[in-house]
Coordinates of C-alpha atoms and ligand atoms in Angstrom, one line a residue:
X146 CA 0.0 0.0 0.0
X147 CA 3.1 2.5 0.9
X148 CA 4.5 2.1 -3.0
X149 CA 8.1 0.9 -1.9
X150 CA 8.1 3.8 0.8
X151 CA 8.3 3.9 4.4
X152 CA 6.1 5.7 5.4
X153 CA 2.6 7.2 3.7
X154 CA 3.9 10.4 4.2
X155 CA 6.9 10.1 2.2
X156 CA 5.2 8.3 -0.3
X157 CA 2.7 11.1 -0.9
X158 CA 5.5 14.0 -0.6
X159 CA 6.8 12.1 -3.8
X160 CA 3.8 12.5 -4.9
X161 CA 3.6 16.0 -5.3
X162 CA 4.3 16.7 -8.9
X163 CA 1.5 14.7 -9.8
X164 CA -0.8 16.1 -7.1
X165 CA 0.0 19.7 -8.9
X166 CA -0.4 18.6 -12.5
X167 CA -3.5 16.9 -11.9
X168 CA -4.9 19.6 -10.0
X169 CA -3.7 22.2 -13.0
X170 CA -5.3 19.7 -15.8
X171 CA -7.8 20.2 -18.0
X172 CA -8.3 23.6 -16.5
X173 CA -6.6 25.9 -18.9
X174 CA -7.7 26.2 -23.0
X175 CA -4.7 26.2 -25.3
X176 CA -4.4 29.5 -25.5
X177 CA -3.3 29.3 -21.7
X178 CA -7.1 30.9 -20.6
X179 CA -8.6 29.5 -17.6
X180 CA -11.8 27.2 -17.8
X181 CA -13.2 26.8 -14.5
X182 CA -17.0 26.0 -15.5
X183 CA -17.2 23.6 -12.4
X184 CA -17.6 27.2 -10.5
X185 CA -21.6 27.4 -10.8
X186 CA -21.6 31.1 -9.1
X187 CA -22.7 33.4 -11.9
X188 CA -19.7 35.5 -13.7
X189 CA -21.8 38.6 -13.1
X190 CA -21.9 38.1 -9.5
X191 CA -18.2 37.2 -9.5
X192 CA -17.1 40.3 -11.1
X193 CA -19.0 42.1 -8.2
X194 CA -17.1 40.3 -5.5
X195 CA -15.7 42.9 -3.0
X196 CA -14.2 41.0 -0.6
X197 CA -12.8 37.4 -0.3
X198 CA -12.6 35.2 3.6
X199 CA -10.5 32.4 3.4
X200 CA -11.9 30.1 5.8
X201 CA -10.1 26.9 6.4
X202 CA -8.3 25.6 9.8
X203 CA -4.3 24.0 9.9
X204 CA -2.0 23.3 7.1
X205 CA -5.7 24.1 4.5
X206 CA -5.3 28.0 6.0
X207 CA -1.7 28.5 5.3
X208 CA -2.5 27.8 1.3
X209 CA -5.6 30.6 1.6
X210 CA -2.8 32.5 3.3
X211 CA -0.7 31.9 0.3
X212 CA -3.7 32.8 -1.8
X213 CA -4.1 36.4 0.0
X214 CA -0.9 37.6 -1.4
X215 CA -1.5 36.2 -4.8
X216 CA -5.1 37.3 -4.9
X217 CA -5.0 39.9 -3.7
X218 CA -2.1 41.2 -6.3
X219 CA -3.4 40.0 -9.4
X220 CA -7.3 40.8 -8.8
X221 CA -7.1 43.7 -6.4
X222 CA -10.0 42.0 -4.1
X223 CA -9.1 42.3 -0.6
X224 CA -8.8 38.8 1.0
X225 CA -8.9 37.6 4.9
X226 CA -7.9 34.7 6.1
X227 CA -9.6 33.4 9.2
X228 CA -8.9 30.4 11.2
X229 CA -12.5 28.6 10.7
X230 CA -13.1 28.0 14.4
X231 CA -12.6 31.8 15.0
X232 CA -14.8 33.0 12.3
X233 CA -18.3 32.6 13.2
X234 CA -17.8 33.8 16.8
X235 CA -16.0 37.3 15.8
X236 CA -19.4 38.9 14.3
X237 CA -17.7 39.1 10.7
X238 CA -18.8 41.2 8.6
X239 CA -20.2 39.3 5.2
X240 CA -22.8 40.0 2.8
X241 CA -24.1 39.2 -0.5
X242 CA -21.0 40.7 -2.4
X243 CA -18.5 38.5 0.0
X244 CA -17.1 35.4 -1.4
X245 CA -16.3 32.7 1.0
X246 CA -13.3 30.3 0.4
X247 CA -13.7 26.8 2.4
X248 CA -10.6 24.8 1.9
X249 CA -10.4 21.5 3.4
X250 CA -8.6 18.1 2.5
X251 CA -10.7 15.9 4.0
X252 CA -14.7 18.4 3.5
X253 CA -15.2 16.8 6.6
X254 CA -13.9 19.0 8.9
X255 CA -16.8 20.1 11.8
X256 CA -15.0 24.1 12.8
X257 CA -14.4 24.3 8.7
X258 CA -18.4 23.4 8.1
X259 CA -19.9 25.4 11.1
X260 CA -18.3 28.1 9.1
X261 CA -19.4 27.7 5.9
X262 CA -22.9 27.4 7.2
X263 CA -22.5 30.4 9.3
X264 CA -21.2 32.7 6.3
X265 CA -24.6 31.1 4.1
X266 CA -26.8 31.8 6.5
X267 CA -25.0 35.8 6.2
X268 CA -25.8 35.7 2.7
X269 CA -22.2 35.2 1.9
X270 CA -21.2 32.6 -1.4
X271 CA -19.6 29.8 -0.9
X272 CA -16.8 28.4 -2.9
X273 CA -15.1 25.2 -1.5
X274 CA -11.7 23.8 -2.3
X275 CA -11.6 20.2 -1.2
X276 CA -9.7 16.8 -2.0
X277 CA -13.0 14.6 -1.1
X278 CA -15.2 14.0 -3.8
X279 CA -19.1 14.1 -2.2
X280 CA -17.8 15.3 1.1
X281 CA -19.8 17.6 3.5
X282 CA -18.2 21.0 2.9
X283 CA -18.4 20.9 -0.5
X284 CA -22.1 19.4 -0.2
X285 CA -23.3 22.2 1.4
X286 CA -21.3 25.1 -0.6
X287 CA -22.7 26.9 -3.3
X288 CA -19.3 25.8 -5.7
X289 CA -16.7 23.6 -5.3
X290 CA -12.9 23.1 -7.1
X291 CA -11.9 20.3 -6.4
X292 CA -8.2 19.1 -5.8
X293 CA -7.2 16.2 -7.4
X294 CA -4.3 15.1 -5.1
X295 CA -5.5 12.0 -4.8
X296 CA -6.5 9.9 -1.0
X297 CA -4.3 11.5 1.6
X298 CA -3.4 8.8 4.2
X299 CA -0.9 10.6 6.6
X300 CA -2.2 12.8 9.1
X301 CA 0.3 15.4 8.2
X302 CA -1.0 16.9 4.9
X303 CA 1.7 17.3 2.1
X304 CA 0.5 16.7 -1.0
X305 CA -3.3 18.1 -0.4
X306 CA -1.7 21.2 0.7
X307 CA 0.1 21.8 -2.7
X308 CA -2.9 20.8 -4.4
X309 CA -4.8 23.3 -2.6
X310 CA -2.0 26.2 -2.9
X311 CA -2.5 25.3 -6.9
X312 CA -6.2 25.5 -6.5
X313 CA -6.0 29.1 -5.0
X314 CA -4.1 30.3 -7.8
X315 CA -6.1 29.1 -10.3
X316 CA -9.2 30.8 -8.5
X317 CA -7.1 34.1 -8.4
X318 CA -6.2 33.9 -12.1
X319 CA -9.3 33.0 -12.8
X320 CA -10.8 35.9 -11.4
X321 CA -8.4 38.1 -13.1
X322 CA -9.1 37.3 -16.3
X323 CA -13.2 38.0 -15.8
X324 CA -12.6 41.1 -14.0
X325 CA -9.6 42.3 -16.1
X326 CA -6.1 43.0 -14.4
X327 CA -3.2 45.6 -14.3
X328 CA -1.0 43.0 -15.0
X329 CA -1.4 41.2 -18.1
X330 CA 1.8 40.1 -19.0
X331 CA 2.4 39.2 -15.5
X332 CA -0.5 37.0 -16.0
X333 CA 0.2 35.4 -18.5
X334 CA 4.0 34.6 -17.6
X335 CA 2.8 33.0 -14.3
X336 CA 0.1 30.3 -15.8
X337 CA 3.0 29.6 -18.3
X338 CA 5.3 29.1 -15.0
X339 CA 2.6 27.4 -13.4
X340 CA 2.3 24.8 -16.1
X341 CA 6.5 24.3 -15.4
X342 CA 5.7 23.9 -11.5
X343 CA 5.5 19.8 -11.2
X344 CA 9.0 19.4 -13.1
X345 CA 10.3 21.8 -10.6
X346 CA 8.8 19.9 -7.4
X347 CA 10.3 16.8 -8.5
X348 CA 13.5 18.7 -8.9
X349 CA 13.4 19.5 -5.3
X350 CA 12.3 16.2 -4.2
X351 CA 15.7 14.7 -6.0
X352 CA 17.6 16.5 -3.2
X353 CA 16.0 14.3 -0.7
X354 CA 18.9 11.9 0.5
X355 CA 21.0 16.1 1.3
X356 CA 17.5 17.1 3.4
X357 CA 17.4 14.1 5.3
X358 CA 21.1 13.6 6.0
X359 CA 20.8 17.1 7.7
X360 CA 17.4 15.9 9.5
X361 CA 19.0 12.9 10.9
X362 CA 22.3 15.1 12.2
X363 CA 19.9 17.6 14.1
X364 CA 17.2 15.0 15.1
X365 CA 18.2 15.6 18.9
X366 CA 17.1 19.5 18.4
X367 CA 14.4 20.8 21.0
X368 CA 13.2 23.9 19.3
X369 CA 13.5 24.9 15.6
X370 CA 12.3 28.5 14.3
X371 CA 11.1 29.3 11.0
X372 CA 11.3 33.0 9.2
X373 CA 10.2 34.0 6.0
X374 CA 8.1 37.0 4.7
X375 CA 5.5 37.9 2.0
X376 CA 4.9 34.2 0.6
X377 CA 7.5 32.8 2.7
X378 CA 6.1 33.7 6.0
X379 CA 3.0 31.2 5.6
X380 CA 5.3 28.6 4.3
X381 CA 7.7 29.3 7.4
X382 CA 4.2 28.1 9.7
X383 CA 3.7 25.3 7.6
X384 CA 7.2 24.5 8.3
X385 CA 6.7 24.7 11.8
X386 CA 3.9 23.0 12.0
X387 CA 5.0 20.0 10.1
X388 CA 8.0 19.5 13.0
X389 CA 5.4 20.0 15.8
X390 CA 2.9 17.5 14.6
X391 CA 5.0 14.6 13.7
X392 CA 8.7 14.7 15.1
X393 CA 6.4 16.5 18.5
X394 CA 9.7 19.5 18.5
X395 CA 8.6 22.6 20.0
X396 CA 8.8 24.7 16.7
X397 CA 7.9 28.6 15.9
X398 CA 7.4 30.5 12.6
X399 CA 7.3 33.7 12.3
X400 CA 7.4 36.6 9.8
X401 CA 11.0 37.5 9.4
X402 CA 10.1 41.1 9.5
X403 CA 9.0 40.5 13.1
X404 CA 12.5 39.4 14.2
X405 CA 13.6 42.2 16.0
X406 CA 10.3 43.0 17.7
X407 CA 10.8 40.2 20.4
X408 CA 11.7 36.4 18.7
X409 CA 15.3 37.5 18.2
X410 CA 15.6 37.4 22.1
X411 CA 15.4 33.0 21.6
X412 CA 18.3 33.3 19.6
X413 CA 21.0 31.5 21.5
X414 CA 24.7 29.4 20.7
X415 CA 23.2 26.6 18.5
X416 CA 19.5 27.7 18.1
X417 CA 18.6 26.1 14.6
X418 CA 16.7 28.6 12.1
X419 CA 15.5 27.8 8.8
X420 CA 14.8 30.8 6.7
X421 CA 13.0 31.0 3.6
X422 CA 14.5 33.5 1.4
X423 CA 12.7 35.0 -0.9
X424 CA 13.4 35.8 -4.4
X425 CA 16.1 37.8 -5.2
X426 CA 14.0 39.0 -8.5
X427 CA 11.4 39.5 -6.5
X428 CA 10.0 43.2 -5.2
X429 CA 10.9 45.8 -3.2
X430 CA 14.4 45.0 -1.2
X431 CA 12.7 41.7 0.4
X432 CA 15.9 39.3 -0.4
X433 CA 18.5 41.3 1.2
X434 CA 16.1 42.5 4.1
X435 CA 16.1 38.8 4.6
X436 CA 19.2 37.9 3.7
X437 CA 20.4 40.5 6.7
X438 CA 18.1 38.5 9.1
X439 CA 20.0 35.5 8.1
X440 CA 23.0 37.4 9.3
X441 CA 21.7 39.0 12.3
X442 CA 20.8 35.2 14.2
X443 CA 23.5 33.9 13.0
X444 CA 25.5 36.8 14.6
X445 CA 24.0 35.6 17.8
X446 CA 24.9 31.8 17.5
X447 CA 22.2 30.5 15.3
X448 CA 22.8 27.5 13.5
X449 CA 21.3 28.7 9.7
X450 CA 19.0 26.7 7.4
X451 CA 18.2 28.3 4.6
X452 CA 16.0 27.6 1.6
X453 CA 17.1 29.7 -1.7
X454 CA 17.0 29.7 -4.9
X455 CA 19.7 28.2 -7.4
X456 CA 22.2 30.9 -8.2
X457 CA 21.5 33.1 -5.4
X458 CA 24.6 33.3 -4.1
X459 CA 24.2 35.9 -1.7
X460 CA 22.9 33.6 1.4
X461 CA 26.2 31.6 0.5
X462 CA 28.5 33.6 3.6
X463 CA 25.8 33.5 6.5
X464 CA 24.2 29.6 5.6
X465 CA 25.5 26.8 7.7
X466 CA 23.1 24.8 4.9
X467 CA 21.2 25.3 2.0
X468 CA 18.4 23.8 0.5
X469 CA 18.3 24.8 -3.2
X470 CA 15.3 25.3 -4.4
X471 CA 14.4 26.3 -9.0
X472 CA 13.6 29.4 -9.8
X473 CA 10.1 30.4 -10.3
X474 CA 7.8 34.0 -9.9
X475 CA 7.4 34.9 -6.6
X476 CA 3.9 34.6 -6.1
X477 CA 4.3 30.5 -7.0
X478 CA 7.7 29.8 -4.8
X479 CA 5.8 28.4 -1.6
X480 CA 5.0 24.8 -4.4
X481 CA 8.9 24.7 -4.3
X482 CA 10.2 26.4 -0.9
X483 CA 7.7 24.0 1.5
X484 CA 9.1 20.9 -0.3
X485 CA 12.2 20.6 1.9
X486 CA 10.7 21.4 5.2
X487 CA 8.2 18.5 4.4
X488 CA 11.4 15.8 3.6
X489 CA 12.7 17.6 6.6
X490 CA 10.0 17.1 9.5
X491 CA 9.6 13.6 7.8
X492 CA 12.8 12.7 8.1
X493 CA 13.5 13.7 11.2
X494 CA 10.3 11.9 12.6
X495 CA 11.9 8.8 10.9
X496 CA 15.3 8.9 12.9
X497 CA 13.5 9.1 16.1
X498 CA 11.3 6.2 15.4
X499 CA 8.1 7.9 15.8
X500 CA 5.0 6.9 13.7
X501 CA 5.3 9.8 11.5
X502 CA 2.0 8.4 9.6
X503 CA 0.0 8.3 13.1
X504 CA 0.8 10.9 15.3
X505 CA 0.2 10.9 18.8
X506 CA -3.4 13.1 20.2
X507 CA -4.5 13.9 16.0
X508 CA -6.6 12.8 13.6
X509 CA -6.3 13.3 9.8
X510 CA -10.2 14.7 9.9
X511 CA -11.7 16.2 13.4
X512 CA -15.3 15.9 12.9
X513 CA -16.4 17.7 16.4
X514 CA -15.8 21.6 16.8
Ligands
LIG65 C1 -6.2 18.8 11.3 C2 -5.3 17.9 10.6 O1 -6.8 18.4 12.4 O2 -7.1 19.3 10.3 C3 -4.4 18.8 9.7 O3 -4.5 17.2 11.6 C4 -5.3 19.5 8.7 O4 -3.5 18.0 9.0 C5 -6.5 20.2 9.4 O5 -4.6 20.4 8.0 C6 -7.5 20.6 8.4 O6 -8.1 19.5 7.8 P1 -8.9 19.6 6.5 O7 -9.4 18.2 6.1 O8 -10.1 20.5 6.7 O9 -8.0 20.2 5.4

């Protein structure tokens, strides 16, 4: 049933290209425009959308907080992101021009669905992203896109979460192209580089035997913190997550930014930090902003783990190790950058035994609120 692979986990991390490409399929004409017609809401009302809520509770809400940044840039819509369980009991404000994004692996999950019905019942629309075929959320949403990752078995989510990550920014292209955008070119640059994305994965999945030498050397770590910013920073929770739900490490992310407002006070001799660097093509002066944090903990005693892209050589001086990563647009480097902190938590789950498939106190879908 495991393929050959150890674990389910690791099986379905290799996964991963295919979990893209089938998600991506079938969903683009050949002139590279997007064909959603699964999305049953009306293109009228989906040109009046003012506002989108992510709604969606673990590893599911990091992808919608992926899909703020892209959304928001390409379609100019604002987008929150709200932990599901939170949602319904802050009074939000929703209405008949609010689009709701569910996104759930399972469709099953109880916080996820009380929300969904909450933000109907507000006259909100309902647009659900789910890997379950049939499944409640979806059932009782006014659209759904599904992933196609396939079954998840491990209760870590690793291929779902790409899948859903490549379902956000197909929504967000999609609703650039109806409502028009500032940046065509951009546009049509990153559905080309989208299409490239599952030949890149697997390229980053080849470095496995480098991640998990590394994991195994640092297995007897207590604490590991994460930094990244603009896509990075909800990759750097994902991270973080990953290590605390199946190697059971106390591990933080935060957004790199944030550093010197109080996490950089952890920073002790031999404190492990990965950092997710982002693109050195991308805006603004992000990469060296980063690229100074890397120094600054490192400075302190930090032991540096950083995730950059090939040829950026600037990380090279303040990295004890790098995890290469392609190069892709900015907005689509969290399908490459989360890669190695998945092989990572895996790996180092592995080397200290632990059922990396079954961790203790969780369940792969929590069906009570
Ligand atoms: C958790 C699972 O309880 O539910 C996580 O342990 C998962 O792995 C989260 O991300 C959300 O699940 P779903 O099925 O709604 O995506």
């Amino acid at each position: 049933v495991k393929g050959g692979y150890d674990s389910f986990m690791r099986k379905e991390i290799h996964e991963q290209p295919t979990a893209v490409a089938d998600t991506l399929r079938g969903r683009f004409d050949t002139r590279g425009q997007l064909m959603l017609d699964e999305l049953r809401i009306p293109e009228a009302e989906l040109r009046s959308i003012d506002k989108i809520i992510v709604i969606a509770c673990g590893t599911a809400a990091y992808s919608g907080h992926v899909a703020k940044y892209a959304i928001e840039h390409w379609c100019r819509i604002p987008v929150e992101v709200e932990l599901a369980h939170e949602f319904r009991y802050r009074d939000p404000i929703v209405g008949p021009r609010t689009l709701v994004v569910a996104i759930s692996q399972s469709g099953e999950t109880m916080d996820t669905l009380m929300a969904v019905r909450h933000a109907r019942e507000q006259g909100a629309r309902v647009l659900a992203i789910c890997n379950t075929h049939g499944s409640t959320i979806p059932r009782e949403s006014d659209a759904v896109l599904y992933t196609h990752a396939g079954p998840e078995v491990a209760v870590a989510s690793t291929k779902a979460f790409l899948a859903q990550v490549a379902a956000c920014y197909l929504l967000g292209l999609f609703l650039a192209q109806l409502r028009g955008t500032k940046f065509p070119d951009e546009l049509r640059e990153t559905v080309a580089a989208l299409q490239a994305l599952p030949d890149k994965i697997q390229r980053v999945i080849d470095t496995e035997p480098e991640i998990e030498e590394v994991a195994r050397a640092l297995a007897d770590e207590e604490s590991f913190l994460f930094l990244g910013r603009h896509v990075g920073y909800p990759v750097a929770l994902e991270g973080a997550l990953k290590l605390k739900e199946i190697a059971y490490i106390h591990a933080e992310g935060f957004a790199a930014g944030e550093l010197k407002h109080g996490p950089i006070a952890l920073i002790e001799e031999g404190q492990p930090v990965f950092v997710v660097v982002p693109s050195p093509r991308g805006r603004d002066s992000l990469h060296s902003k980063v690229v100074s944090n890397i120094q600054e903990v490192r400075a302190r005693g930090a032991r540096t783990l950083v995730i950059a892209e090939e040829g950026d050589d600037d990380v090279v001086p303040f990295a004890d190790v790098i995890f290469r990563v392609p190069q892709t647009p900015v907005l689509l480097a969290p399908l490459v950058s989360v890669v190695p902190l998945q092989i990572f938590a895996c790996a180092l789950a592995t080397a200290k035994g632990l059922d990396v498939d079954q961790p203790r106190n969780l369940a792969k879908s929590v069906t009570v609120e």
